[in-house]
Coordinates of C-alpha atoms in Angstrom, one line a residue:
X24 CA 145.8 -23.2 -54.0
X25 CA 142.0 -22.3 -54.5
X26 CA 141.3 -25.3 -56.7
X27 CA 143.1 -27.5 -53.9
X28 CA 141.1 -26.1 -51.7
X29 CA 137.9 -26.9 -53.0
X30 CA 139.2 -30.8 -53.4
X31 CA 139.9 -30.7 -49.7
X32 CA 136.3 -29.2 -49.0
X33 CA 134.9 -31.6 -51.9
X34 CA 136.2 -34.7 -49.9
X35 CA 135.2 -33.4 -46.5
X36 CA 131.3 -33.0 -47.7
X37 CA 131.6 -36.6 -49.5
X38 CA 132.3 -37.8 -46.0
X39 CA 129.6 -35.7 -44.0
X40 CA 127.3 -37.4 -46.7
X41 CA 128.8 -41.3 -46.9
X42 CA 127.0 -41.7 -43.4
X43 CA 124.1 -39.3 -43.2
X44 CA 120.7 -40.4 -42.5
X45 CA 117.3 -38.6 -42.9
X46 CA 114.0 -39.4 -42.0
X47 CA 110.4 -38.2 -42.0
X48 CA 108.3 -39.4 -39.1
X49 CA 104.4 -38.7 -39.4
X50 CA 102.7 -39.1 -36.3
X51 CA 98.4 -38.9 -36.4
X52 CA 97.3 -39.2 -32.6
X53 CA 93.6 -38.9 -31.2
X54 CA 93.3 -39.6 -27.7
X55 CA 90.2 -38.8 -25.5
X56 CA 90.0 -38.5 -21.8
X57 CA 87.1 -39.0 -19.9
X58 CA 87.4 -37.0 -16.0
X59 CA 85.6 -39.4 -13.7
X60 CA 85.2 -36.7 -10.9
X61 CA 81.7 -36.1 -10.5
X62 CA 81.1 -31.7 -9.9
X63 CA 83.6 -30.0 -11.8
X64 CA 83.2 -28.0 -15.2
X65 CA 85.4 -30.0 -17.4
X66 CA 84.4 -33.7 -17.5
X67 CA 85.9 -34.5 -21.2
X68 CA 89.1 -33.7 -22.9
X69 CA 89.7 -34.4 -26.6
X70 CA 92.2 -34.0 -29.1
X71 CA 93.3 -34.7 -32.8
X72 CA 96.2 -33.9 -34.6
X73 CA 98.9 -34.6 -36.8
X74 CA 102.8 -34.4 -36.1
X75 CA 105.6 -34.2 -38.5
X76 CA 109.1 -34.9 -36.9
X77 CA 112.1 -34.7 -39.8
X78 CA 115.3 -35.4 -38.3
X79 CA 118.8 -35.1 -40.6
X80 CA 122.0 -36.8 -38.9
X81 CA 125.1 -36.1 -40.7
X82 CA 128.4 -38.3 -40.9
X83 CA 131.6 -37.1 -39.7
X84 CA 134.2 -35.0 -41.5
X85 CA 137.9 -36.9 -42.2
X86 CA 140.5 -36.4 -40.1
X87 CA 141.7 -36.9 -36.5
X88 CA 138.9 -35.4 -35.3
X89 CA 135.5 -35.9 -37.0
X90 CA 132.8 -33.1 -37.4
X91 CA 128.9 -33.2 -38.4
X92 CA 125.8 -31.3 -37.2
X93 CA 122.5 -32.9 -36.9
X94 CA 118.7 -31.2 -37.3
X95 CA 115.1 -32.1 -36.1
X96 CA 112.3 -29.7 -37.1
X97 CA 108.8 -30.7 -35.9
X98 CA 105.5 -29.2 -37.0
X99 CA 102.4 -30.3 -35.0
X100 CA 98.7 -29.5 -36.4
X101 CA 95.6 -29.7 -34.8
X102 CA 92.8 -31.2 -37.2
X103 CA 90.0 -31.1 -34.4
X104 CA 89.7 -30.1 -30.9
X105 CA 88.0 -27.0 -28.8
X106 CA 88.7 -24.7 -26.0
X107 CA 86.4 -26.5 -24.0
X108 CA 87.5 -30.0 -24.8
X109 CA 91.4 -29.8 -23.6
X110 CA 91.7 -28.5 -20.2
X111 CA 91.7 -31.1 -17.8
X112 CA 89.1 -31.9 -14.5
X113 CA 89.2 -28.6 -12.2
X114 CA 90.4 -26.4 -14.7
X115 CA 93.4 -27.8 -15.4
X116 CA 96.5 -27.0 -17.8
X117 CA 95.8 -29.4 -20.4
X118 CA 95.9 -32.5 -21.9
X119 CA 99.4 -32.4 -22.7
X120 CA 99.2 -32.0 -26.3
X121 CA 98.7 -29.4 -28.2
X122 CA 100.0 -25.7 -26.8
X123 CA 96.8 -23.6 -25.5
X124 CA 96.5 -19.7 -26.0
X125 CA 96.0 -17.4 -23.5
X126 CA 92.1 -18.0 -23.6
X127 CA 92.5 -21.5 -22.9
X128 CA 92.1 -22.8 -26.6
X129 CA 94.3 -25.0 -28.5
X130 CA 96.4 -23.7 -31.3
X131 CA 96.2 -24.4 -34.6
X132 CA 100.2 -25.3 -35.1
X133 CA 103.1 -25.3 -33.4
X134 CA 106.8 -26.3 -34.2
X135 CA 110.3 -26.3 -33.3
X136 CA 113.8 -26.1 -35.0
X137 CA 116.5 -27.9 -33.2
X138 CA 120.1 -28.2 -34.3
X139 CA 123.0 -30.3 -33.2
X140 CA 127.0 -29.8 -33.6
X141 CA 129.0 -33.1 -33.2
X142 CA 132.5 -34.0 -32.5
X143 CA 134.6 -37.3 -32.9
X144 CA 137.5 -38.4 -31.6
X145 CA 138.5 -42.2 -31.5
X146 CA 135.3 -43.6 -30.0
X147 CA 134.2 -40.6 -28.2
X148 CA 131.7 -38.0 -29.0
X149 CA 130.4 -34.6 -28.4
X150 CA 127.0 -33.0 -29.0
X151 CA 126.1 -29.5 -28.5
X152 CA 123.1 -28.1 -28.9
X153 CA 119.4 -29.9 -29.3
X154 CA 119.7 -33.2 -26.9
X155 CA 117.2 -36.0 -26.9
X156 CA 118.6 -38.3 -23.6
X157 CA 117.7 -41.2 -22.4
X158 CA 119.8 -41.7 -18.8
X159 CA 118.4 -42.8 -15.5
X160 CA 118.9 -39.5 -14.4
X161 CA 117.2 -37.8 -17.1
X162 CA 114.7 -39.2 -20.0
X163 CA 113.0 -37.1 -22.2
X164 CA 109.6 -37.3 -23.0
X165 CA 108.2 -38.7 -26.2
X166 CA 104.5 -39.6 -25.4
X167 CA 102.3 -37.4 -27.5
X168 CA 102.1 -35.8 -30.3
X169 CA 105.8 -34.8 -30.9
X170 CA 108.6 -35.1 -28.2
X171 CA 110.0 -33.0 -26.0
X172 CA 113.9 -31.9 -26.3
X173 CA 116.8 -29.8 -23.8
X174 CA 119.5 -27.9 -25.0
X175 CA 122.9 -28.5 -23.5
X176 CA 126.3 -30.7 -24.3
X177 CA 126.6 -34.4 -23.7
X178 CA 129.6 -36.5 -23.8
X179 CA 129.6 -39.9 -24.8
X180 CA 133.2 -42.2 -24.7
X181 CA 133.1 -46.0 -25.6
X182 CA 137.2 -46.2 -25.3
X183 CA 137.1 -49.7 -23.1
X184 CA 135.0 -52.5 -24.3
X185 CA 131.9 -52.9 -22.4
X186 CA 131.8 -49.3 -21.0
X187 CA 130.0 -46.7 -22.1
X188 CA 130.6 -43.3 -19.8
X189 CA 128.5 -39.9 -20.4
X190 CA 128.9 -36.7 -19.2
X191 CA 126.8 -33.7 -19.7
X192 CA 125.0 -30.4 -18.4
X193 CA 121.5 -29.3 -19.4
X194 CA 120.4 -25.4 -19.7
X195 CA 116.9 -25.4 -21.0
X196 CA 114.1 -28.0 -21.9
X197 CA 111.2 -27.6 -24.1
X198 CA 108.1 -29.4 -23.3
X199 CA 106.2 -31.9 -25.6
X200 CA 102.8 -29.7 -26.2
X201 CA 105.7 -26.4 -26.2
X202 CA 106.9 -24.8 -29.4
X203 CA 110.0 -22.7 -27.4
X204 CA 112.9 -23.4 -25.3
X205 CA 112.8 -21.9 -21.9
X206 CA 115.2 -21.7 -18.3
X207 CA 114.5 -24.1 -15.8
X208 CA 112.5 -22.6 -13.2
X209 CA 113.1 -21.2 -9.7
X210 CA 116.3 -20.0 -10.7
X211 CA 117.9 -23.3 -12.0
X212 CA 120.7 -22.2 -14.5
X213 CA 121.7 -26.3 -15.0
X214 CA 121.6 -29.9 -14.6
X215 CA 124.7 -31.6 -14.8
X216 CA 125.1 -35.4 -15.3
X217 CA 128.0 -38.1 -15.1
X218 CA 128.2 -42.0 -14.9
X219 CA 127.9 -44.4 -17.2
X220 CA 127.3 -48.3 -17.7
X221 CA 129.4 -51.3 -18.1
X222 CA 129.2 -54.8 -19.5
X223 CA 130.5 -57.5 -16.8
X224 CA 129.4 -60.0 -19.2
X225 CA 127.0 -60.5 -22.0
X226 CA 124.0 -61.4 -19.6
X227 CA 125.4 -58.7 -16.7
X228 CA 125.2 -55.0 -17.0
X229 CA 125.7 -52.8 -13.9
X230 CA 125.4 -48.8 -14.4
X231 CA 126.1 -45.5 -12.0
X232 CA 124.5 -42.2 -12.8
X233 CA 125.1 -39.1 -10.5
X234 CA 122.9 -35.9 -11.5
X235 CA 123.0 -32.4 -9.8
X236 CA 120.1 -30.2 -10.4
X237 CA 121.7 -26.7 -9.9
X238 CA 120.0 -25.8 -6.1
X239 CA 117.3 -28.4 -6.1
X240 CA 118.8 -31.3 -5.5
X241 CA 121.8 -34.0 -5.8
X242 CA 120.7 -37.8 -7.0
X243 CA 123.3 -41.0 -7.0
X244 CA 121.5 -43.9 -9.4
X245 CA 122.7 -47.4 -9.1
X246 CA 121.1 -50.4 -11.4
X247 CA 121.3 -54.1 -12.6
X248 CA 120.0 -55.7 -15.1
X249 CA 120.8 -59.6 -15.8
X250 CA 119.1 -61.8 -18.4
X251 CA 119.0 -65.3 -17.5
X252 CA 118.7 -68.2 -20.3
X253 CA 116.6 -71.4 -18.3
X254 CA 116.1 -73.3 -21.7
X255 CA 115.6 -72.9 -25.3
X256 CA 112.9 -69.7 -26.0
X257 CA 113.0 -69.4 -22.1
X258 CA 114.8 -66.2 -20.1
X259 CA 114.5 -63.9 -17.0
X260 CA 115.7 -60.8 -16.8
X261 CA 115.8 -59.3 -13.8
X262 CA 116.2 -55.3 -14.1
X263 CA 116.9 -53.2 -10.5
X264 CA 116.7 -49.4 -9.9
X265 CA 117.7 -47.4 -6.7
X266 CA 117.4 -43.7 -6.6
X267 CA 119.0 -41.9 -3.5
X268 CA 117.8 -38.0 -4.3
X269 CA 119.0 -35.5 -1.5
X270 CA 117.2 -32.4 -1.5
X271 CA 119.3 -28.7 -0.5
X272 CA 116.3 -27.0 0.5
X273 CA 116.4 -26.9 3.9
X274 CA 113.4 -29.3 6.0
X275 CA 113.1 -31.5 2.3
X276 CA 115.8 -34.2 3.3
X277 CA 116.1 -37.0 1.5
X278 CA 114.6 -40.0 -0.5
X279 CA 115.1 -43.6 -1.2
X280 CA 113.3 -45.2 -4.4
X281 CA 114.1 -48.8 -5.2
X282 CA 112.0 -50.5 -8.1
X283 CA 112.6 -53.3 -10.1
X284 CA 111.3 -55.7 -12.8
X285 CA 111.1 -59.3 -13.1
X286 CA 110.0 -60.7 -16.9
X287 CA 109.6 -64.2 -17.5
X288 CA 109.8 -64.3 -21.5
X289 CA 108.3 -68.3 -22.8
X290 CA 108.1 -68.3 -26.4
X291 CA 105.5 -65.4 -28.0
X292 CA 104.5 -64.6 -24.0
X293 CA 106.3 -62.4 -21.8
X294 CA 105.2 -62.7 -18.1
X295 CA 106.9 -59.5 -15.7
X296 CA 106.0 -58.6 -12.0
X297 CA 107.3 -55.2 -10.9
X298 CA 107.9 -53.7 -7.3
X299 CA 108.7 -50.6 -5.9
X300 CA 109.7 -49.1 -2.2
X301 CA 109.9 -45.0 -1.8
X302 CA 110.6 -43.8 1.5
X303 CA 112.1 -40.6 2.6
X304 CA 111.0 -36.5 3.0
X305 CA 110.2 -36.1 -0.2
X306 CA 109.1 -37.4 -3.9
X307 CA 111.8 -39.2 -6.4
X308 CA 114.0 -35.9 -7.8
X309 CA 113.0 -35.7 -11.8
X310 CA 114.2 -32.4 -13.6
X311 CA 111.3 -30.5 -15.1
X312 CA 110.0 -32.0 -18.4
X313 CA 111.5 -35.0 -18.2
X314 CA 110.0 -38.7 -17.1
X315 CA 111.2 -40.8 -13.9
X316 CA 113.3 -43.9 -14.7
X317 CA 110.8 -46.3 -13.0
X318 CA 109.9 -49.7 -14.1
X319 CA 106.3 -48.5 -13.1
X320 CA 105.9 -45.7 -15.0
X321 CA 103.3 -45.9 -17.1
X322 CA 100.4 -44.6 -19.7
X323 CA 99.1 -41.6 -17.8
X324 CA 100.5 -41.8 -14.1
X325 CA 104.4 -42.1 -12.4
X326 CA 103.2 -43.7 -9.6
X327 CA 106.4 -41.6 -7.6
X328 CA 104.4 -40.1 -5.0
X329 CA 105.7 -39.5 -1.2
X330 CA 106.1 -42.5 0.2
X331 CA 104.6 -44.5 -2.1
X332 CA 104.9 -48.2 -2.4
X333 CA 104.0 -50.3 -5.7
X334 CA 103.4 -53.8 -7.3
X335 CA 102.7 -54.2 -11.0
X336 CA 101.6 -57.6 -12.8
X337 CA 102.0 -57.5 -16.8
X338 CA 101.6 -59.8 -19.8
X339 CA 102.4 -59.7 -24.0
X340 CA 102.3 -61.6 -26.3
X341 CA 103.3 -61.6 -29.8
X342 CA 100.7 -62.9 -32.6
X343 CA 103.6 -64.4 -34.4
X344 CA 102.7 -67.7 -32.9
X345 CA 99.6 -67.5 -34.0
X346 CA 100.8 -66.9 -37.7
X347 CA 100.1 -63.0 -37.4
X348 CA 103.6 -60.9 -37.9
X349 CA 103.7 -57.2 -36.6
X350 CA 100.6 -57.9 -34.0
X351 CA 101.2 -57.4 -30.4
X352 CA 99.4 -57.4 -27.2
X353 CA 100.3 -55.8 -24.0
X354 CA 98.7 -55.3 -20.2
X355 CA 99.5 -54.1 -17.0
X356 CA 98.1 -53.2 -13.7
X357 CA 99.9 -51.0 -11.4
X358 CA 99.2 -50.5 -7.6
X359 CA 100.3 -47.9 -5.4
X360 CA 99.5 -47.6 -1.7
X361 CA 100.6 -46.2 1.8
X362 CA 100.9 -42.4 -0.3
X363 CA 101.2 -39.6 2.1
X364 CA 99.7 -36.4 1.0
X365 CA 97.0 -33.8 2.7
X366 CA 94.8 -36.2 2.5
X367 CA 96.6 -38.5 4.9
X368 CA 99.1 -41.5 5.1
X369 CA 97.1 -44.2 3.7
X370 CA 96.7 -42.7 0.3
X371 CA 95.9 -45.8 -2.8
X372 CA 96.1 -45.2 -6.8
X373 CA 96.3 -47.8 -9.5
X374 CA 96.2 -47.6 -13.6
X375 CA 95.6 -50.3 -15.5
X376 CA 96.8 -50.7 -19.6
X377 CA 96.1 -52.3 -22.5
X378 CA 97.8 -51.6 -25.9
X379 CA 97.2 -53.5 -29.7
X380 CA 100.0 -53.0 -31.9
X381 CA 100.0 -53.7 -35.5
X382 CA 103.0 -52.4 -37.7
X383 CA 102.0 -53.5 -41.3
X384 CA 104.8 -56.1 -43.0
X385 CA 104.6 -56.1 -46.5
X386 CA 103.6 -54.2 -49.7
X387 CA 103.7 -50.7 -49.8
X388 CA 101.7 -50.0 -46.1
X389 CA 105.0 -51.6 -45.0
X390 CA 106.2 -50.0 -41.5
X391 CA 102.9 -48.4 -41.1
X392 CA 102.0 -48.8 -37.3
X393 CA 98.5 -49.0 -35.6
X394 CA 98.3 -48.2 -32.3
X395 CA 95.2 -48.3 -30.3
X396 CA 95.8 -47.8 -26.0
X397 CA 93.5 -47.9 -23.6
X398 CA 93.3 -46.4 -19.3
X399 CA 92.3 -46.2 -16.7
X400 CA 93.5 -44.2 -13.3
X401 CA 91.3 -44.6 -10.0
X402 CA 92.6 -42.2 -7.2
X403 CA 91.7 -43.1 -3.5
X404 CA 92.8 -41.1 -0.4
X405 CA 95.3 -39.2 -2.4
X406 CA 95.7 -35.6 -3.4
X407 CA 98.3 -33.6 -5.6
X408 CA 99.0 -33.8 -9.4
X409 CA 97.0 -35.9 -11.6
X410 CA 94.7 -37.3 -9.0
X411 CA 92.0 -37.8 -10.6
X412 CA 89.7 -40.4 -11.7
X413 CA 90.1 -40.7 -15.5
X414 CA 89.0 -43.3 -18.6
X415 CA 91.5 -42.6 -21.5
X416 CA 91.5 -44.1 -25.6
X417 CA 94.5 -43.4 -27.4
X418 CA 94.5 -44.2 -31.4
X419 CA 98.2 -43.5 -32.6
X420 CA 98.8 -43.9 -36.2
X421 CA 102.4 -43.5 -37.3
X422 CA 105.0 -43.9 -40.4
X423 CA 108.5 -43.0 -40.9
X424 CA 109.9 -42.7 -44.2
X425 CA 113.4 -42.6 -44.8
X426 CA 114.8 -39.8 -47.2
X427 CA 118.3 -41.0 -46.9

């Protein structure tokens, strides 16, 4: 009986292990930030450091239903920075990297242990614990150093071809430049998710999302996105977003946010106009920590204030035609106008982006990626978070090496 146990417990690991993957990610990022408002005490914020994000996904366990677990431990080190290079203009919170101490200087490391349980059954699955999503209601961060995470359960079924449904409820969040989980605030025990997305056809997809953030607020999310062959190495998609967030607190009321994208791809050039129309009480509903599911969200800004109404123009290109593999090009400008804020009802803000990408091809640099992203932010009329008039250099330097 004991030796027949340990077969059945031999054959159970050798299937947790057939499919298991594991990966180190190192992550070097620099950026520098240069606060264009003329009078305050900070003008410059500055940061360097080095992340480490391991992650270990087991396979499933034989049987009707499958189990596994999956783990992410991240380490982030500062190599240079100071207390008086990483607060931003006015004495603000940060540059979003690195955690701060109570005197307002940067640590020297942080980290974070994060651990999955899974479940399969047929083509459905359960995870429990550490949750990385990326949902129109919810999208985690993953813009600096290392990216931020919630705890909670998501379901995820793929029973009919075509549709994918999810299913979930989030209980804490951990920021990107955070090395703890924490409650949501103002007494928010959850957010609770449900919708999903389904193939009409192979250039049609059409999605639903409906979110509840405990007391704060209720969302419905509706979206299209269609790809469109005109001729050989020629294709639009079109890619539509509306939001409809109602707020419980009492005089907030409701929003409307509809956005959308337009990308005309010719070749090695991608040409894409973007729009957006927010209306409504109050700003787009995003749970705390996480990123709005805009088509104009960009490098440093969300562009979802009250109100506010956006066109964007953008342009790549891949460096493949020109007989240069791995070598990209991308940038964007982003308006937004007609903000309402204290500062009135006429309120203007636009970023502008360019990124260089090179991810090395062959020899042993191969997957090594160079990335080098430039800002810049002008407020006008417009007050609240992040308005302020910034120049920003980004130099991101990453590698992932597979262990499994």
């Amino acid at each position: 009986m004991l030796a027949g146990s340990w077969i059945v417990s031999g054959n159970a690991l050798a299937a947790l292990l057939e499919d298991s993957k594991a990966s180190l990610e190192l992550r070097n990022m620099y950026l520098n930030r240069d606060y264009r408002e003329p009078g305050t005490a900070t003008s410059y914020g500055e940061v360097w450091a080095q992340g480490f994000i391991a992650r270990l996904e087991s396979g499933y366990s034989e049987g009707t239903v499958g189990f596994g677990a999956d783990v992410i431990g991240m380490l982030g080190v500062r190599l240079d920075s100071g207390k008086g290079r990483v607060n931003g203009a006015s004495g603000g919170g940060g540059i979003g990297m690195l955690p701060l101490e109570s005197d307002g200087s940067p640590v020297d490391d942080y980290s974070e242990l994060g651990v999955t349980a899974k479940a399969r059954l047929s083509k459905s699955t359960l995870h429990l614990g550490t949750l990385q999503p990326l949902l129109p209601v919810v999208q985690y961060n993953n813009t600096r150093l290392l990216p931020g995470t919630y705890s909670g359960g998501l379901l995820t079924s793929q029973e009919i071809e075509g549709l994918t449904l999810h299913a979930g409820r989030l209980t804490e969040y951990n920021l990107r430049d955070q090395s703890h989980r924490q409650d949501f605030p103002n007494d928010i025990d959850s957010f609770d998710l449900l919708g999903g997305s389904y193939a009409v056809n192979p250039q049609l997809t059409a999605s639903y999302y409906y979110g509840r953030y405990d007391n704060t607020y209720k969302q419905h999310f509706a979206g299209l996105v269609h790809n469109l062959p005109l001729a050989e190495g020629l294709n639009l998609r079109s890619d539509l977003r509306y939001f409809q967030t109602d707020y419980d607190a009492s005089g907030v009321g409701r929003n409307h946010f509809l956005n959308g994208m337009f990308t005309l791809s010719a070749g090695t050039h991608k040409f894409a106009a973007g729009f957006q129309r927010m209306s409504g009480d109050s700003v787009l509903g995003v749970i705390t920590g996480a990123d709005p599911y805009s088509t104009n969200l960009s490098t440093y800004w969300t562009f979802n204030r009250q109100n506010e109404d956006a066109w964007q123009l953008r342009y790549d290109y891949d460096f493949v035609g020109l007989g240069i593999p791995g070598l990209t090009f991308m940038t964007r400008y982003i308006s937004g106008y007609d903000i309402e804020s204290s500062a009135g009802n006429n309120g203007k803000e636009w970023e502008r982006n360019s990124d260089l990408v090179y991810t090395f091809q062959d020899s042993t640099l191969k997957g090594l990626r160079v990335h080098l992203r430039n800002v810049t932010y002008r407020a006008g009329q417009v007050t609240g978070p992040g308005a302020v008039d910034i120049d920003e250099n980004r130099v991101i330097v990453s590698y992932t090496l597979p262990l499994l």
